[in-house]
Structures are given as structure tokens and as C-alpha cells.
Amino acid sequence: MQEFPITRAETLKPKPDPKTLVFGKTFTDHMFLMNYETGKGWHNGRIVPYAPLCLEPSAMVFHYAQEVFEGMKAYRSPEGGVQLFRPMDNVRRMNESCERMCIPKLPEETALEGIKALVRLESDWVPSESGTSLYIRPFIIATDPSVGVHASHTYLFCVICCPVGAYYKEGLNPVRIYVENEDVRAVKGGTGYTKCGGNYAASIRASARAEEQGYAQVLWLDGVHRKYIEEVGSMNVMFKLDGEVITPELTGSVLPGITRRSCLELLRDWGITVHERLISAEELFAAAQAGRLEEAWGTGTAAVVSPIGEMGWKDLHVGISGGKIGGLTQKLYDTLTGIQWGTEPDPYGWTVKL
Ligand SMILES: *Cc1c(COP(=O)(O)O)cnc(C)c1O
């Protein structure tokens, strides 16, 4: 266990009511910081009170978006302990994102130890009501005061945490999604496989349009052919078609989700045939109209598994599994959440106790 210096907050904030928690608005008392400087490398890992950062207006992150982030959760187990889910996968993926964005890679063990030290200090903030968790947001920003376009020489790694309520307060209600024909989220050769803020900035307009029309999420098509399904909102997407599961392959414009990987590993373990391949909107809607699309769901850390009940594309509208959650979707949700919250055994060694 690595030790980091801790500066404690003088006063601690009151904990919010776990029943009325809103996603991502309440932050805990402390944060983890670590600096990078050319010649010095990553150094000065420390825990300090959660507070505004002081940056020059010319800091590079504000202008050219040299930035990456991650999203993960800490869960309260029935015995009262706190555990993380595949946290090293997040750290490794963050480094993949860094490589694409010309940000120096983090020392993986130090980064993970920093996250663990922070969550350990903030463990009173991990709520215990059913379905609640502590969301962890590690991110790196370029801090050079310069508006010249080049890689920064200084960076800040920061980890903040916020308690989050149950994603599904009224059960797993399937959502309506809409195929976006105009905007694209990512293209091959771009940054689609990284978690970088720029991808999200470019996705907000389509999401806002979908919401205006009463849809919960956008179904993204690939940016080159405008033909193949890539993701749903900020989740990976899976379809059960003729008893087999199909998910878009990782072509470079699809984010390699840890929930996606976990679902694929579970499905294969259950003896279900899984295909990672291109699937066009045309093929998908034709299968749905022929009654062959049995289930559809999104996967991601926030929702875990999110059933899709209806899909729209131009003038076409198709319902899926009678607008109810499908059996396989439910089994994935129950198994994954059981492992994450420690109410089920973890034969895969995915959880890390603090
Ligand atoms: C984070 C993210 C996902 C889901 O990844 P998980 O590791 O499962 O949380 C999917 N798509 C996009 C675009 C994402 O940013």
C-alpha cells in the first residue's frame, strides 16, 4: 500500500440524503492530485481538500482540449466493506487515452493506489442504500499557460468522487432510442476509442435533439459510411438476434467499455454465441421488423445495463421485447450488479476490496 500525504479538510460537509441524490452534483470532502512536468515525470501525489483549481486562463486544456477522463464506482458490500470493480482496467484505459492525446502515461500502480487512498479516506461517503454507489472521476488536464498548438509540458491528474443514487428508481424501464443521421460521435483515426472531453462536446447537440423528440438516447452510426451501429448515447450496445448476441466490433471509433467486456465474458461463460462484428442499421431494423430482434440493451458503468424498448430511424419505428426488459438483459444486470455490490460470489476476481 502506497502512502500519500494528506491535508485534511477543516470542516466536513453533511452527507446528502441517499434517496434524493442527483447524479454528479455533490462532491466529497477531498480529492487526489498529482503533477507532471517534463524532466520530472509524474510526482507529488497527494490528497487535499476538495476545492477550486487555480489555473491560468491560457492553460492549454481550455483551448485545445488536451484532456482525458475515466468513470468508475466504489460499492458498499453487505458486510459493510467498500469494493471497486476492475479498477486496473480503468487505469489502463486511461493510459490508452493518454497515448492518443499525447499526454504522458501515468505510472499505473501509483495511479490506482492514489484512487484507492482517496476512496479509503472518503469511505463514509459510499452510501449503503440499494443501488447507490460512489462515482469516481479521475481526469488529466494540460496546464501549460500557452495558446500555441503543441503538447503541454505540464499536466494535472485529479480524482474527485460523488455519491450517486440508484440509477433505476422505478425498476429497469426500457428506453426509446433514435438513430442519429446527421451528427457523428467519432470516426476511425479520430478519438472515438478514448475517453476524452472532446468526444462528449461533439455529442451534446444530437442528444439534445433526441431528447426534444422524446427519446432517451441517440443510436450512433459510424462516421464514414453512416451505416453501421456504433454505440447508444455514451454506452456500448448489444443485440440478441436469433438467440445469439451481436455487438459492434472495436473498430477504433467505439469506446472499449469495461461493462461491455464483462458482459461478453459472462455471455461466453454461459455458452451463448457472441459476435463482435459490424451491424448496419438496415440489418438491425430488418431483423426487428421480421420479429428476429429479441432483446437490445446498452452497457456502461453508470446504468450497468439499460434495456432498449423501442428504436426509431427516419420514419421507421420498431418495438423490442414488447417494451419490457428481456430475460438475458435481466440476467446480465442481476449478475453484474450482484458481483459489483458483493451480494453474489465473484468467480472472476473482478472486485478489489479496499
Ligand atoms: C465510458 C463510455 C462507455 C462505457 O464504458 P464502461 O467502461 O462500461 O463504463 C461507452 N461509450 C462511451 C462513449 C463512453 O465514454
PDB file of C-alpha atoms in Angstrom, residues 92-341:
ATOM      1  CA  ARG A  92      -5.006   1.038 -18.277  1.00  0.00           C
ATOM      2  CA  ARG A  93      -7.725   2.510 -20.472  1.00  0.00           C
ATOM      3  CA  MET A  94      -6.853   5.980 -19.221  1.00  0.00           C
ATOM      4  CA  ASN A  95      -3.294   5.372 -20.384  1.00  0.00           C
ATOM      5  CA  GLU A  96      -4.585   4.259 -23.807  1.00  0.00           C
ATOM      6  CA  SER A  97      -6.462   7.565 -23.971  1.00  0.00           C
ATOM      7  CA  CYS A  98      -3.287   9.424 -22.871  1.00  0.00           C
ATOM      8  CA  GLU A  99      -1.287   7.820 -25.657  1.00  0.00           C
ATOM      9  CA  ARG A 100      -3.765   9.118 -28.281  1.00  0.00           C
ATOM     10  CA  MET A 101      -3.869  12.613 -26.771  1.00  0.00           C
ATOM     11  CA  CYS A 102      -0.075  12.969 -26.354  1.00  0.00           C
ATOM     12  CA  ILE A 103      -0.403  13.041 -22.567  1.00  0.00           C
ATOM     13  CA  PRO A 104       2.385  11.259 -20.644  1.00  0.00           C
ATOM     14  CA  LYS A 105       1.171   7.928 -19.308  1.00  0.00           C
ATOM     15  CA  LEU A 106       0.521   7.521 -15.594  1.00  0.00           C
ATOM     16  CA  PRO A 107       2.500   5.027 -13.530  1.00  0.00           C
ATOM     17  CA  GLU A 108      -0.360   2.519 -13.257  1.00  0.00           C
ATOM     18  CA  GLU A 109       0.258   1.227  -9.727  1.00  0.00           C
ATOM     19  CA  THR A 110       0.683   4.754  -8.332  1.00  0.00           C
ATOM     20  CA  ALA A 111      -2.497   5.969 -10.054  1.00  0.00           C
ATOM     21  CA  LEU A 112      -4.516   3.030  -8.719  1.00  0.00           C
ATOM     22  CA  GLU A 113      -3.036   3.443  -5.224  1.00  0.00           C
ATOM     23  CA  GLY A 114      -3.965   7.139  -5.343  1.00  0.00           C
ATOM     24  CA  ILE A 115      -7.578   6.295  -6.246  1.00  0.00           C
ATOM     25  CA  LYS A 116      -7.721   3.664  -3.507  1.00  0.00           C
ATOM     26  CA  ALA A 117      -6.201   6.001  -0.884  1.00  0.00           C
ATOM     27  CA  LEU A 118      -8.786   8.683  -1.723  1.00  0.00           C
ATOM     28  CA  VAL A 119     -11.750   6.287  -1.606  1.00  0.00           C
ATOM     29  CA  ARG A 120     -10.446   4.817   1.658  1.00  0.00           C
ATOM     30  CA  LEU A 121     -10.325   8.311   3.182  1.00  0.00           C
ATOM     31  CA  GLU A 122     -13.806   9.103   1.828  1.00  0.00           C
ATOM     32  CA  SER A 123     -15.316   5.691   2.659  1.00  0.00           C
ATOM     33  CA  ASP A 124     -18.037   7.278   4.833  1.00  0.00           C
ATOM     34  CA  TRP A 125     -19.301   8.808   1.581  1.00  0.00           C
ATOM     35  CA  VAL A 126     -20.007   5.415  -0.003  1.00  0.00           C
ATOM     36  CA  PRO A 127     -23.768   5.102   0.527  1.00  0.00           C
ATOM     37  CA  SER A 128     -25.308   1.786   1.546  1.00  0.00           C
ATOM     38  CA  GLU A 129     -28.877   2.055   0.229  1.00  0.00           C
ATOM     39  CA  SER A 130     -29.695  -0.432  -2.512  1.00  0.00           C
ATOM     40  CA  GLY A 131     -28.390   0.605  -5.941  1.00  0.00           C
ATOM     41  CA  THR A 132     -26.324   3.541  -4.666  1.00  0.00           C
ATOM     42  CA  SER A 133     -22.560   3.926  -5.056  1.00  0.00           C
ATOM     43  CA  LEU A 134     -19.683   6.393  -5.003  1.00  0.00           C
ATOM     44  CA  TYR A 135     -18.865   7.551  -8.535  1.00  0.00           C
ATOM     45  CA  ILE A 136     -15.141   8.183  -9.084  1.00  0.00           C
ATOM     46  CA  ARG A 137     -13.957  10.610 -11.746  1.00  0.00           C
ATOM     47  CA  PRO A 138     -10.200  10.577 -12.479  1.00  0.00           C
ATOM     48  CA  PHE A 139      -9.064  13.076 -15.138  1.00  0.00           C
ATOM     49  CA  ILE A 140      -5.919  14.665 -16.557  1.00  0.00           C
ATOM     50  CA  ILE A 141      -5.686  18.205 -17.929  1.00  0.00           C
ATOM     51  CA  ALA A 142      -2.940  20.056 -19.839  1.00  0.00           C
ATOM     52  CA  THR A 143      -1.877  23.055 -17.766  1.00  0.00           C
ATOM     53  CA  ASP A 144       0.859  24.871 -19.741  1.00  0.00           C
ATOM     54  CA  PRO A 145      -0.001  28.592 -19.956  1.00  0.00           C
ATOM     55  CA  SER A 146       0.277  28.766 -23.739  1.00  0.00           C
ATOM     56  CA  VAL A 147      -2.019  29.138 -26.732  1.00  0.00           C
ATOM     57  CA  GLY A 148       0.495  27.608 -29.106  1.00  0.00           C
ATOM     58  CA  VAL A 149      -0.725  24.303 -30.520  1.00  0.00           C
ATOM     59  CA  HIS A 150       1.568  21.586 -29.226  1.00  0.00           C
ATOM     60  CA  ALA A 151       1.614  19.037 -26.446  1.00  0.00           C
ATOM     61  CA  SER A 152       1.738  20.588 -22.994  1.00  0.00           C
ATOM     62  CA  HIS A 153       4.817  20.119 -20.786  1.00  0.00           C
ATOM     63  CA  THR A 154       2.832  20.167 -17.542  1.00  0.00           C
ATOM     64  CA  TYR A 155      -0.281  18.232 -16.543  1.00  0.00           C
ATOM     65  CA  LEU A 156      -2.516  17.727 -13.539  1.00  0.00           C
ATOM     66  CA  PHE A 157      -4.033  14.334 -12.624  1.00  0.00           C
ATOM     67  CA  CYS A 158      -7.031  14.827 -10.385  1.00  0.00           C
ATOM     68  CA  VAL A 159      -9.529  12.399  -8.839  1.00  0.00           C
ATOM     69  CA  ILE A 160     -12.871  13.566  -7.443  1.00  0.00           C
ATOM     70  CA  CYS A 161     -15.763  11.498  -6.073  1.00  0.00           C
ATOM     71  CA  CYS A 162     -19.515  11.924  -5.791  1.00  0.00           C
ATOM     72  CA  PRO A 163     -22.118   9.721  -4.126  1.00  0.00           C
ATOM     73  CA  VAL A 164     -24.772   8.676  -6.647  1.00  0.00           C
ATOM     74  CA  GLY A 165     -28.306   7.378  -6.152  1.00  0.00           C
ATOM     75  CA  ALA A 166     -29.854   4.283  -7.670  1.00  0.00           C
ATOM     76  CA  TYR A 167     -29.900   4.609 -11.468  1.00  0.00           C
ATOM     77  CA  TYR A 168     -33.219   2.803 -11.679  1.00  0.00           C
ATOM     78  CA  LYS A 169     -35.607   4.140  -9.068  1.00  0.00           C
ATOM     79  CA  GLU A 170     -38.708   2.571 -10.638  1.00  0.00           C
ATOM     80  CA  GLY A 171     -37.233  -0.673 -11.939  1.00  0.00           C
ATOM     81  CA  LEU A 172     -35.442  -1.226 -15.229  1.00  0.00           C
ATOM     82  CA  ASN A 173     -37.740   0.563 -17.635  1.00  0.00           C
ATOM     83  CA  PRO A 174     -36.745   0.127 -21.298  1.00  0.00           C
ATOM     84  CA  VAL A 175     -35.862   3.358 -23.088  1.00  0.00           C
ATOM     85  CA  ARG A 176     -36.678   4.723 -26.560  1.00  0.00           C
ATOM     86  CA  ILE A 177     -33.703   5.471 -28.765  1.00  0.00           C
ATOM     87  CA  TYR A 178     -33.297   7.227 -32.090  1.00  0.00           C
ATOM     88  CA  VAL A 179     -30.776   6.695 -34.913  1.00  0.00           C
ATOM     89  CA  GLU A 180     -28.831   9.929 -35.477  1.00  0.00           C
ATOM     90  CA  ASN A 181     -28.377  10.576 -39.208  1.00  0.00           C
ATOM     91  CA  GLU A 182     -26.639  13.927 -39.184  1.00  0.00           C
ATOM     92  CA  ASP A 183     -24.038  14.254 -36.434  1.00  0.00           C
ATOM     93  CA  VAL A 184     -21.406  11.617 -35.785  1.00  0.00           C
ATOM     94  CA  ARG A 185     -19.673  10.948 -32.481  1.00  0.00           C
ATOM     95  CA  ALA A 186     -16.381   9.624 -33.787  1.00  0.00           C
ATOM     96  CA  VAL A 187     -14.524   8.456 -36.869  1.00  0.00           C
ATOM     97  CA  LYS A 188     -11.820   5.893 -37.428  1.00  0.00           C
ATOM     98  CA  GLY A 189      -8.466   7.616 -36.909  1.00  0.00           C
ATOM     99  CA  GLY A 190     -10.084  10.067 -34.509  1.00  0.00           C
ATOM    100  CA  THR A 191     -10.509   9.806 -30.754  1.00  0.00           C
ATOM    101  CA  GLY A 192     -13.639   7.625 -30.505  1.00  0.00           C
ATOM    102  CA  TYR A 193     -11.869   4.860 -28.595  1.00  0.00           C
ATOM    103  CA  THR A 194     -10.622   7.278 -25.931  1.00  0.00           C
ATOM    104  CA  LYS A 195     -12.479   8.880 -23.056  1.00  0.00           C
ATOM    105  CA  CYS A 196     -11.781  12.496 -23.883  1.00  0.00           C
ATOM    106  CA  GLY A 197     -13.979  15.515 -23.278  1.00  0.00           C
ATOM    107  CA  GLY A 198     -13.988  16.497 -26.954  1.00  0.00           C
ATOM    108  CA  ASN A 199     -15.981  13.396 -27.896  1.00  0.00           C
ATOM    109  CA  TYR A 200     -18.665  14.444 -25.454  1.00  0.00           C
ATOM    110  CA  ALA A 201     -18.757  18.090 -26.536  1.00  0.00           C
ATOM    111  CA  ALA A 202     -19.448  16.899 -30.085  1.00  0.00           C
ATOM    112  CA  SER A 203     -22.261  14.592 -28.959  1.00  0.00           C
ATOM    113  CA  ILE A 204     -24.375  17.050 -26.970  1.00  0.00           C
ATOM    114  CA  ARG A 205     -26.312  18.510 -29.925  1.00  0.00           C
ATOM    115  CA  ALA A 206     -27.623  15.146 -31.128  1.00  0.00           C
ATOM    116  CA  SER A 207     -28.575  14.118 -27.581  1.00  0.00           C
ATOM    117  CA  ALA A 208     -30.437  17.395 -27.074  1.00  0.00           C
ATOM    118  CA  ARG A 209     -32.326  16.883 -30.355  1.00  0.00           C
ATOM    119  CA  ALA A 210     -33.246  13.303 -29.438  1.00  0.00           C
ATOM    120  CA  GLU A 211     -34.476  14.439 -26.024  1.00  0.00           C
ATOM    121  CA  GLU A 212     -36.628  17.164 -27.595  1.00  0.00           C
ATOM    122  CA  GLN A 213     -38.340  14.435 -29.602  1.00  0.00           C
ATOM    123  CA  GLY A 214     -38.983  12.287 -26.563  1.00  0.00           C
ATOM    124  CA  TYR A 215     -36.118   9.836 -26.945  1.00  0.00           C
ATOM    125  CA  ALA A 216     -33.770   8.929 -24.118  1.00  0.00           C
ATOM    126  CA  GLN A 217     -30.648   8.247 -26.182  1.00  0.00           C
ATOM    127  CA  VAL A 218     -29.055   8.549 -29.607  1.00  0.00           C
ATOM    128  CA  LEU A 219     -28.051   5.439 -31.569  1.00  0.00           C
ATOM    129  CA  TRP A 220     -24.809   6.493 -33.248  1.00  0.00           C
ATOM    130  CA  LEU A 221     -23.857   5.405 -36.765  1.00  0.00           C
ATOM    131  CA  ASP A 222     -20.239   5.174 -37.939  1.00  0.00           C
ATOM    132  CA  GLY A 223     -18.823   8.429 -39.278  1.00  0.00           C
ATOM    133  CA  VAL A 224     -17.514   7.091 -42.584  1.00  0.00           C
ATOM    134  CA  HIS A 225     -20.353   5.067 -44.136  1.00  0.00           C
ATOM    135  CA  ARG A 226     -23.145   6.398 -41.900  1.00  0.00           C
ATOM    136  CA  LYS A 227     -24.348   2.852 -41.941  1.00  0.00           C
ATOM    137  CA  TYR A 228     -23.065   0.739 -39.066  1.00  0.00           C
ATOM    138  CA  ILE A 229     -24.279   0.940 -35.474  1.00  0.00           C
ATOM    139  CA  GLU A 230     -21.570   2.056 -33.049  1.00  0.00           C
ATOM    140  CA  GLU A 231     -22.928   2.995 -29.630  1.00  0.00           C
ATOM    141  CA  VAL A 232     -26.039   4.188 -27.825  1.00  0.00           C
ATOM    142  CA  GLY A 233     -25.617   7.559 -26.077  1.00  0.00           C
ATOM    143  CA  SER A 234     -22.458   7.107 -24.013  1.00  0.00           C
ATOM    144  CA  MET A 235     -22.922   3.357 -23.709  1.00  0.00           C
ATOM    145  CA  ASN A 236     -21.891   0.349 -25.745  1.00  0.00           C
ATOM    146  CA  VAL A 237     -24.782  -1.525 -27.338  1.00  0.00           C
ATOM    147  CA  MET A 238     -25.728  -5.201 -27.684  1.00  0.00           C
ATOM    148  CA  PHE A 239     -28.471  -7.015 -29.586  1.00  0.00           C
ATOM    149  CA  LYS A 240     -29.907 -10.501 -29.145  1.00  0.00           C
ATOM    150  CA  LEU A 241     -30.825 -11.756 -32.570  1.00  0.00           C
ATOM    151  CA  ASP A 242     -31.971 -15.344 -33.246  1.00  0.00           C
ATOM    152  CA  GLY A 243     -30.678 -16.419 -29.827  1.00  0.00           C
ATOM    153  CA  GLU A 244     -27.160 -15.006 -30.399  1.00  0.00           C
ATOM    154  CA  VAL A 245     -25.630 -11.764 -29.199  1.00  0.00           C
ATOM    155  CA  ILE A 246     -24.165  -9.200 -31.588  1.00  0.00           C
ATOM    156  CA  THR A 247     -22.192  -6.129 -30.530  1.00  0.00           C
ATOM    157  CA  PRO A 248     -20.286  -3.654 -32.739  1.00  0.00           C
ATOM    158  CA  GLU A 249     -16.622  -4.617 -33.018  1.00  0.00           C
ATOM    159  CA  LEU A 250     -13.962  -2.247 -31.693  1.00  0.00           C
ATOM    160  CA  THR A 251     -13.008  -0.529 -34.933  1.00  0.00           C
ATOM    161  CA  GLY A 252     -11.324   2.499 -33.366  1.00  0.00           C
ATOM    162  CA  SER A 253     -14.409   4.686 -33.160  1.00  0.00           C
ATOM    163  CA  VAL A 254     -16.111   2.613 -30.465  1.00  0.00           C
ATOM    164  CA  LEU A 255     -15.188   3.030 -26.795  1.00  0.00           C
ATOM    165  CA  PRO A 256     -13.905  -0.252 -25.295  1.00  0.00           C
ATOM    166  CA  GLY A 257     -16.269  -0.366 -22.314  1.00  0.00           C
ATOM    167  CA  ILE A 258     -15.365  -2.378 -19.235  1.00  0.00           C
ATOM    168  CA  THR A 259     -19.049  -3.240 -18.773  1.00  0.00           C
ATOM    169  CA  ARG A 260     -19.092  -4.365 -22.424  1.00  0.00           C
ATOM    170  CA  ARG A 261     -16.081  -6.616 -21.848  1.00  0.00           C
ATOM    171  CA  SER A 262     -17.606  -8.007 -18.638  1.00  0.00           C
ATOM    172  CA  CYS A 263     -20.920  -8.763 -20.402  1.00  0.00           C
ATOM    173  CA  LEU A 264     -19.121 -10.538 -23.263  1.00  0.00           C
ATOM    174  CA  GLU A 265     -17.112 -12.622 -20.776  1.00  0.00           C
ATOM    175  CA  LEU A 266     -20.289 -13.575 -18.878  1.00  0.00           C
ATOM    176  CA  LEU A 267     -22.207 -14.416 -22.068  1.00  0.00           C
ATOM    177  CA  ARG A 268     -19.404 -16.625 -23.400  1.00  0.00           C
ATOM    178  CA  ASP A 269     -19.182 -18.303 -19.992  1.00  0.00           C
ATOM    179  CA  TRP A 270     -22.922 -19.055 -20.210  1.00  0.00           C
ATOM    180  CA  GLY A 271     -22.401 -20.748 -23.569  1.00  0.00           C
ATOM    181  CA  ILE A 272     -24.102 -18.026 -25.599  1.00  0.00           C
ATOM    182  CA  THR A 273     -22.667 -17.340 -29.048  1.00  0.00           C
ATOM    183  CA  VAL A 274     -21.325 -13.782 -29.217  1.00  0.00           C
ATOM    184  CA  HIS A 275     -20.347 -11.918 -32.386  1.00  0.00           C
ATOM    185  CA  GLU A 276     -18.232  -8.758 -32.357  1.00  0.00           C
ATOM    186  CA  ARG A 277     -18.872  -7.510 -35.870  1.00  0.00           C
ATOM    187  CA  LEU A 278     -20.231  -4.666 -37.968  1.00  0.00           C
ATOM    188  CA  ILE A 279     -24.017  -4.445 -37.913  1.00  0.00           C
ATOM    189  CA  SER A 280     -25.807  -1.945 -40.126  1.00  0.00           C
ATOM    190  CA  ALA A 281     -28.934  -0.054 -39.125  1.00  0.00           C
ATOM    191  CA  GLU A 282     -30.570  -1.632 -42.176  1.00  0.00           C
ATOM    192  CA  GLU A 283     -29.822  -5.174 -40.987  1.00  0.00           C
ATOM    193  CA  LEU A 284     -30.930  -4.321 -37.462  1.00  0.00           C
ATOM    194  CA  PHE A 285     -34.259  -2.761 -38.424  1.00  0.00           C
ATOM    195  CA  ALA A 286     -34.997  -5.533 -40.971  1.00  0.00           C
ATOM    196  CA  ALA A 287     -34.393  -8.137 -38.246  1.00  0.00           C
ATOM    197  CA  ALA A 288     -36.610  -6.204 -35.834  1.00  0.00           C
ATOM    198  CA  GLN A 289     -39.427  -5.966 -38.410  1.00  0.00           C
ATOM    199  CA  ALA A 290     -39.131  -9.702 -39.079  1.00  0.00           C
ATOM    200  CA  GLY A 291     -39.502 -10.355 -35.343  1.00  0.00           C
ATOM    201  CA  ARG A 292     -35.958 -11.727 -35.026  1.00  0.00           C
ATOM    202  CA  LEU A 293     -34.590  -8.998 -32.721  1.00  0.00           C
ATOM    203  CA  GLU A 294     -35.305 -10.467 -29.298  1.00  0.00           C
ATOM    204  CA  GLU A 295     -33.540  -8.009 -26.983  1.00  0.00           C
ATOM    205  CA  ALA A 296     -31.406  -4.873 -27.114  1.00  0.00           C
ATOM    206  CA  TRP A 297     -29.515  -3.086 -24.335  1.00  0.00           C
ATOM    207  CA  GLY A 298     -26.801  -0.540 -23.633  1.00  0.00           C
ATOM    208  CA  THR A 299     -23.871  -1.176 -21.253  1.00  0.00           C
ATOM    209  CA  GLY A 300     -21.872   1.288 -19.152  1.00  0.00           C
ATOM    210  CA  THR A 301     -20.673   1.972 -15.626  1.00  0.00           C
ATOM    211  CA  ALA A 302     -23.477   4.418 -14.754  1.00  0.00           C
ATOM    212  CA  ALA A 303     -26.508   2.291 -15.744  1.00  0.00           C
ATOM    213  CA  VAL A 304     -24.716  -1.097 -15.841  1.00  0.00           C
ATOM    214  CA  VAL A 305     -27.269  -2.490 -18.312  1.00  0.00           C
ATOM    215  CA  SER A 306     -30.002  -0.350 -19.867  1.00  0.00           C
ATOM    216  CA  PRO A 307     -32.775  -2.179 -21.781  1.00  0.00           C
ATOM    217  CA  ILE A 308     -33.964  -0.678 -25.085  1.00  0.00           C
ATOM    218  CA  GLY A 309     -37.710  -0.962 -25.708  1.00  0.00           C
ATOM    219  CA  GLU A 310     -38.149   0.970 -28.934  1.00  0.00           C
ATOM    220  CA  MET A 311     -35.978   2.213 -31.789  1.00  0.00           C
ATOM    221  CA  GLY A 312     -36.697   4.911 -34.354  1.00  0.00           C
ATOM    222  CA  TRP A 313     -34.870   5.523 -37.653  1.00  0.00           C
ATOM    223  CA  LYS A 314     -36.244   8.037 -40.126  1.00  0.00           C
ATOM    224  CA  ASP A 315     -39.929   7.002 -40.438  1.00  0.00           C
ATOM    225  CA  LEU A 316     -39.390   3.508 -39.089  1.00  0.00           C
ATOM    226  CA  HIS A 317     -40.325   2.601 -35.527  1.00  0.00           C
ATOM    227  CA  VAL A 318     -39.841  -0.831 -34.037  1.00  0.00           C
ATOM    228  CA  GLY A 319     -40.665  -2.206 -30.587  1.00  0.00           C
ATOM    229  CA  ILE A 320     -38.390  -4.723 -28.863  1.00  0.00           C
ATOM    230  CA  SER A 321     -39.451  -7.500 -26.462  1.00  0.00           C
ATOM    231  CA  GLY A 322     -42.870  -5.909 -26.033  1.00  0.00           C
ATOM    232  CA  GLY A 323     -41.355  -2.821 -24.410  1.00  0.00           C
ATOM    233  CA  LYS A 324     -40.330  -4.963 -21.408  1.00  0.00           C
ATOM    234  CA  ILE A 325     -36.866  -5.940 -20.227  1.00  0.00           C
ATOM    235  CA  GLY A 326     -35.725  -9.199 -21.864  1.00  0.00           C
ATOM    236  CA  GLY A 327     -34.650 -12.286 -19.919  1.00  0.00           C
ATOM    237  CA  LEU A 328     -30.989 -12.169 -20.940  1.00  0.00           C
ATOM    238  CA  THR A 329     -30.763  -8.408 -20.278  1.00  0.00           C
ATOM    239  CA  GLN A 330     -32.173  -9.007 -16.790  1.00  0.00           C
ATOM    240  CA  LYS A 331     -29.750 -11.897 -16.135  1.00  0.00           C
ATOM    241  CA  LEU A 332     -26.770  -9.746 -17.152  1.00  0.00           C
ATOM    242  CA  TYR A 333     -27.966  -6.918 -14.940  1.00  0.00           C
ATOM    243  CA  ASP A 334     -28.549  -9.196 -11.931  1.00  0.00           C
ATOM    244  CA  THR A 335     -25.221 -10.998 -12.307  1.00  0.00           C
ATOM    245  CA  LEU A 336     -23.106  -7.878 -12.832  1.00  0.00           C
ATOM    246  CA  THR A 337     -24.731  -5.820 -10.086  1.00  0.00           C
ATOM    247  CA  GLY A 338     -24.544  -8.861  -7.765  1.00  0.00           C
ATOM    248  CA  ILE A 339     -20.776  -9.046  -8.281  1.00  0.00           C
ATOM    249  CA  GLN A 340     -20.281  -5.272  -8.075  1.00  0.00           C
ATOM    250  CA  TRP A 341     -22.213  -4.845  -4.806  1.00  0.00           C
TER     251      TRP A 341
END
